[in-house]
mmCIF file of C-alpha atoms in Angstrom:
data_model
loop_
_atom_site.group_PDB
_atom_site.id
_atom_site.type_symbol
_atom_site.label_atom_id
_atom_site.label_comp_id
_atom_site.label_asym_id
_atom_site.label_seq_id
_atom_site.Cartn_x
_atom_site.Cartn_y
_atom_site.Cartn_z
ATOM 1 C CA MET A 127 1.729 -25.422 17.870
ATOM 2 C CA LYS A 128 0.498 -21.963 18.866
ATOM 3 C CA LEU A 129 -0.537 -19.835 15.903
ATOM 4 C CA SER A 130 -0.459 -16.050 15.741
ATOM 5 C CA TRP A 131 -3.293 -13.962 14.316
ATOM 6 C CA SER A 132 -1.273 -13.695 11.102
ATOM 7 C CA HIS A 133 -0.841 -17.465 10.787
ATOM 8 C CA LYS A 134 -4.540 -18.093 11.456
ATOM 9 C CA LEU A 135 -5.651 -15.475 8.928
ATOM 10 C CA PHE A 136 -3.158 -16.780 6.370
ATOM 11 C CA LEU A 137 -4.448 -20.353 6.713
ATOM 12 C CA LYS A 138 -8.055 -19.180 6.426
ATOM 13 C CA ILE A 139 -7.325 -17.161 3.262
ATOM 14 C CA ASN A 140 -5.081 -19.856 1.794
ATOM 15 C CA SER A 141 -7.790 -22.512 2.197
ATOM 16 C CA ASN A 142 -9.757 -20.794 -0.590
ATOM 17 C CA ILE A 143 -7.279 -21.754 -3.315
ATOM 18 C CA GLY A 144 -8.922 -24.145 -5.748
ATOM 19 C CA LYS A 145 -12.527 -23.121 -5.040
ATOM 20 C CA SER A 146 -12.798 -20.806 -8.064
ATOM 21 C CA ARG A 147 -10.581 -21.105 -11.118
ATOM 22 C CA PHE A 148 -11.423 -17.545 -12.150
ATOM 23 C CA PHE A 149 -10.561 -16.059 -8.743
ATOM 24 C CA ASP A 150 -7.386 -18.140 -8.546
ATOM 25 C CA ALA A 151 -6.303 -16.848 -11.972
ATOM 26 C CA LEU A 152 -7.161 -13.267 -10.982
ATOM 27 C CA MET A 153 -5.165 -13.483 -7.745
ATOM 28 C CA TYR A 154 -2.241 -15.102 -9.564
ATOM 29 C CA PHE A 155 -2.229 -12.228 -12.061
ATOM 30 C CA CYS A 156 -2.477 -9.619 -9.296
ATOM 31 C CA ALA A 157 0.256 -11.243 -7.186
ATOM 32 C CA ILE A 158 2.771 -11.361 -10.028
ATOM 33 C CA PHE A 159 1.901 -8.852 -12.760
ATOM 34 C CA LEU A 160 -0.208 -6.043 -11.256
ATOM 35 C CA ILE A 161 2.884 -4.465 -9.699
ATOM 36 C CA TYR A 162 4.298 -3.844 -13.197
ATOM 37 C CA ILE A 163 1.071 -2.158 -14.286
ATOM 38 C CA LEU A 164 1.157 -0.017 -11.142
ATOM 39 C CA GLY A 165 4.781 0.994 -11.742
ATOM 40 C CA LEU A 166 4.190 1.806 -15.416
ATOM 41 C CA THR A 167 1.078 3.784 -14.464
ATOM 42 C CA VAL A 168 3.000 5.960 -11.992
ATOM 43 C CA LEU A 169 5.901 6.450 -14.406
ATOM 44 C CA GLY A 170 3.472 7.095 -17.273
ATOM 45 C CA TRP A 171 1.624 9.712 -15.229
ATOM 46 C CA GLY A 172 4.960 11.296 -14.399
ATOM 47 C CA ALA A 173 6.202 11.285 -17.994
ATOM 48 C CA PHE A 174 3.009 12.338 -19.762
ATOM 49 C CA VAL A 175 1.243 14.553 -17.219
ATOM 50 C CA LEU A 176 3.706 15.756 -14.606
ATOM 51 C CA PHE A 177 6.549 16.403 -17.064
ATOM 52 C CA ASP A 178 4.293 18.654 -19.184
ATOM 53 C CA LYS A 179 3.321 20.693 -16.123
ATOM 54 C CA SER A 180 6.749 20.836 -14.530
ATOM 55 C CA PRO A 181 9.884 18.996 -15.650
ATOM 56 C CA ASP A 182 11.382 19.765 -12.230
ATOM 57 C CA GLN A 183 8.518 17.945 -10.485
ATOM 58 C CA PHE A 184 9.029 14.964 -12.804
ATOM 59 C CA ALA A 185 12.740 14.933 -11.916
ATOM 60 C CA LEU A 186 11.756 15.077 -8.236
ATOM 61 C CA LEU A 187 9.388 12.117 -8.715
ATOM 62 C CA ILE A 188 12.148 10.023 -10.292
ATOM 63 C CA LYS A 189 14.711 10.996 -7.642
ATOM 64 C CA LEU A 190 12.296 10.296 -4.786
ATOM 65 C CA LEU A 191 11.307 6.938 -6.271
ATOM 66 C CA PHE A 192 14.953 5.968 -6.721
ATOM 67 C CA THR A 193 15.862 7.091 -3.200
ATOM 68 C CA ALA A 194 12.826 5.451 -1.582
ATOM 69 C CA HIS A 195 13.393 2.128 -3.321
ATOM 70 C CA LEU A 196 17.135 2.129 -2.654
ATOM 71 C CA PHE A 197 16.702 2.702 1.079
ATOM 72 C CA GLY A 198 13.522 0.619 1.256
ATOM 73 C CA PHE A 199 15.195 -2.474 -0.184
ATOM 74 C CA GLY A 200 18.428 -1.946 1.698
ATOM 75 C CA ILE A 201 16.857 -1.679 5.108
ATOM 76 C CA SER A 202 14.232 -4.336 4.299
ATOM 77 C CA TYR A 203 16.981 -6.876 3.707
ATOM 78 C CA VAL A 204 18.832 -5.841 6.867
ATOM 79 C CA VAL A 205 15.597 -6.353 8.831
ATOM 80 C CA ALA A 206 15.102 -9.751 7.166
ATOM 81 C CA ILE A 207 18.627 -10.855 8.059
ATOM 82 C CA LEU A 208 18.366 -9.708 11.678
ATOM 83 C CA TRP A 209 14.750 -10.768 12.278
ATOM 84 C CA LYS A 210 14.273 -14.031 10.431
ATOM 85 C CA HIS A 211 10.762 -14.825 9.236
ATOM 86 C CA PRO A 212 10.646 -17.472 6.517
ATOM 87 C CA ARG A 213 7.811 -17.759 4.017
ATOM 88 C CA PRO A 214 4.686 -19.762 4.914
ATOM 89 C CA ILE A 215 5.849 -22.836 2.980
ATOM 90 C CA ALA A 216 8.772 -23.228 5.396
ATOM 91 C CA ARG A 217 6.439 -23.375 8.405
ATOM 92 C CA PHE A 218 3.441 -25.059 6.779
ATOM 93 C CA PRO A 219 4.778 -27.427 4.097
ATOM 94 C CA ASP A 220 1.270 -28.673 3.229
ATOM 95 C CA ILE A 221 -0.224 -25.295 2.330
ATOM 96 C CA LYS A 222 -1.483 -24.538 -1.134
ATOM 97 C CA ARG A 223 0.519 -22.061 -3.132
ATOM 98 C CA MET A 224 -0.021 -20.879 -6.637
ATOM 99 C CA PHE A 225 3.616 -20.287 -7.520
ATOM 100 C CA LYS A 226 7.042 -20.811 -6.041
ATOM 101 C CA ALA A 227 8.684 -17.678 -4.647
ATOM 102 C CA VAL A 228 12.315 -16.985 -5.501
ATOM 103 C CA ASP A 229 13.443 -17.777 -1.954
ATOM 104 C CA THR A 230 11.966 -19.025 1.297
ATOM 105 C CA TRP A 231 14.199 -17.320 3.860
ATOM 106 C CA LYS A 232 12.655 -13.811 3.610
ATOM 107 C CA SER A 233 9.008 -13.114 4.160
ATOM 108 C CA PHE A 234 8.902 -9.989 6.344
ATOM 109 C CA PRO A 235 8.377 -7.317 5.155
ATOM 110 C CA SER A 236 6.816 -8.071 1.780
ATOM 111 C CA ASP A 237 8.925 -6.475 -0.965
ATOM 112 C CA HIS A 238 6.043 -6.462 -3.465
ATOM 113 C CA THR A 239 3.845 -4.631 -0.984
ATOM 114 C CA MET A 240 6.627 -2.216 -0.084
ATOM 115 C CA ILE A 241 7.302 -1.416 -3.758
ATOM 116 C CA SER A 242 3.589 -0.949 -4.508
ATOM 117 C CA TYR A 243 3.026 1.415 -1.631
ATOM 118 C CA LEU A 244 6.300 3.298 -2.225
ATOM 119 C CA LEU A 245 5.172 3.989 -5.792
ATOM 120 C CA THR A 246 1.778 5.079 -4.484
ATOM 121 C CA PHE A 247 2.953 7.197 -1.536
ATOM 122 C CA VAL A 248 5.683 8.984 -3.502
ATOM 123 C CA ALA A 249 3.229 9.743 -6.329
ATOM 124 C CA ILE A 250 0.801 11.174 -3.771
ATOM 125 C CA MET A 251 3.584 13.271 -2.207
ATOM 126 C CA VAL A 252 4.524 14.704 -5.614
ATOM 127 C CA GLY A 253 0.938 15.700 -6.354
ATOM 128 C CA ILE A 254 -0.991 12.962 -8.116
ATOM 129 C CA PRO A 255 -4.741 13.794 -8.150
ATOM 130 C CA LEU A 256 -6.665 12.499 -5.130
ATOM 131 C CA TRP A 257 -8.864 10.114 -7.125
ATOM 132 C CA PHE A 258 -5.796 8.662 -8.831
ATOM 133 C CA GLY A 259 -4.044 8.258 -5.477
ATOM 134 C CA ILE A 260 -7.052 6.347 -4.138
ATOM 135 C CA VAL A 261 -6.955 4.038 -7.185
ATOM 136 C CA LEU A 262 -3.235 3.414 -6.576
ATOM 137 C CA VAL A 263 -3.861 2.624 -2.888
ATOM 138 C CA ILE A 264 -6.561 0.127 -3.900
ATOM 139 C CA LEU A 265 -4.251 -1.502 -6.467
ATOM 140 C CA SER A 266 -1.470 -1.712 -3.867
ATOM 141 C CA PHE A 267 -3.875 -3.325 -1.404
ATOM 142 C CA ILE A 268 -4.900 -5.869 -4.037
ATOM 143 C CA ILE A 269 -1.255 -6.723 -4.751
ATOM 144 C CA GLY A 270 -0.527 -7.380 -1.075
ATOM 145 C CA SER A 271 -3.727 -9.364 -0.574
ATOM 146 C CA ALA A 272 -3.012 -11.471 -3.649
ATOM 147 C CA ARG A 273 0.430 -12.356 -2.281
ATOM 148 C CA VAL A 274 -1.258 -13.766 0.840
ATOM 149 C CA TYR A 275 -3.939 -15.566 -1.174
ATOM 150 C CA CYS A 276 -1.323 -17.205 -3.408
ATOM 151 C CA GLY A 277 0.498 -18.587 -0.366
ATOM 152 C CA VAL A 278 3.780 -16.667 -0.412
ATOM 153 C CA HIS A 279 3.219 -14.166 2.436
ATOM 154 C CA TYR A 280 1.560 -13.860 5.802
ATOM 155 C CA PRO A 281 -0.770 -10.897 6.470
ATOM 156 C CA ARG A 282 1.843 -9.448 8.886
ATOM 157 C CA ASP A 283 4.337 -9.342 5.988
ATOM 158 C CA ILE A 284 1.895 -7.203 4.031
ATOM 159 C CA LEU A 285 1.244 -4.934 7.000
ATOM 160 C CA GLY A 286 5.006 -4.622 7.523
ATOM 161 C CA GLY A 287 5.462 -3.696 3.853
ATOM 162 C CA VAL A 288 2.801 -0.967 4.094
ATOM 163 C CA VAL A 289 4.231 0.503 7.305
ATOM 164 C CA TRP A 290 7.788 0.320 5.998
ATOM 165 C CA ALA A 291 6.762 1.995 2.725
ATOM 166 C CA GLY A 292 5.060 4.785 4.668
ATOM 167 C CA ILE A 293 8.121 5.430 6.815
ATOM 168 C CA ILE A 294 10.521 5.380 3.866
ATOM 169 C CA ALA A 295 8.233 7.530 1.701
ATOM 170 C CA LEU A 296 7.989 10.154 4.438
ATOM 171 C CA ALA A 297 11.759 10.048 4.962
ATOM 172 C CA SER A 298 12.620 10.065 1.245
ATOM 173 C CA PRO A 299 12.704 13.884 0.810
ATOM 174 C CA TRP A 300 15.212 14.136 3.665
ATOM 175 C CA LEU A 301 17.177 11.123 2.385
ATOM 176 C CA LEU A 302 17.261 12.647 -1.093
ATOM 177 C CA GLU A 303 18.412 16.050 0.120
ATOM 178 C CA ASN A 304 21.032 14.804 2.582
ATOM 179 C CA ILE A 305 22.315 11.543 1.124
ATOM 180 C CA THR A 306 21.268 10.638 -2.417
ATOM 181 C CA GLN A 307 21.521 14.085 -4.053
ATOM 182 C CA PRO A 308 24.983 14.862 -2.599
ATOM 183 C CA ILE A 309 26.245 11.498 -3.865
ATOM 184 C CA TYR A 310 24.701 12.188 -7.273
ATOM 185 C CA ASN A 311 26.312 15.654 -7.338
ATOM 186 C CA LEU A 312 29.695 14.188 -6.397
ATOM 187 C CA VAL A 313 29.523 11.532 -9.116
ATOM 188 C CA LYS A 314 28.319 14.128 -11.633
ATOM 189 C CA ALA A 315 31.310 16.365 -10.800
ATOM 190 C CA PHE A 316 33.721 13.595 -11.825
ATOM 191 C CA PHE A 317 31.995 12.815 -15.110
#
């Protein structure tokens, strides 16, 4: 069986499971729970710092996050349906994995990575301080890496999630202005 660079790197990273209980526990935590801390951090910054400076900027942050995630997930699932890439366990049944993912049919792009980087990129676009943006990028990188370490994603899935998040984040102001906001205004007019 011919292996791609992503498969080879995945197998090399995955072979480290079980060598350090501490590192395994850390990666497990990062793969599952760090995304919630990242999301609460961005929303907390928006609510407690950005809102005080400019309620309009806070509203923009929320609208951009909603728009980016809506379109990010929607198109991510269309890509997954059209371009099937199952999780590593489907191809390599003997791999080590630290937890069972919800499904095995969708691996590319990684939703956790996409969400992490969407939160990060949108926060940067709205004006989060540079040092804070760098911290968020590092946390997002750790989340994606932990998903590979724990055996639920290939490295290409993570790369796809980062690229997809970048494209959607850059497009989100246009999507908000031309699609999401008009729909919101229409719904608001009826209620």
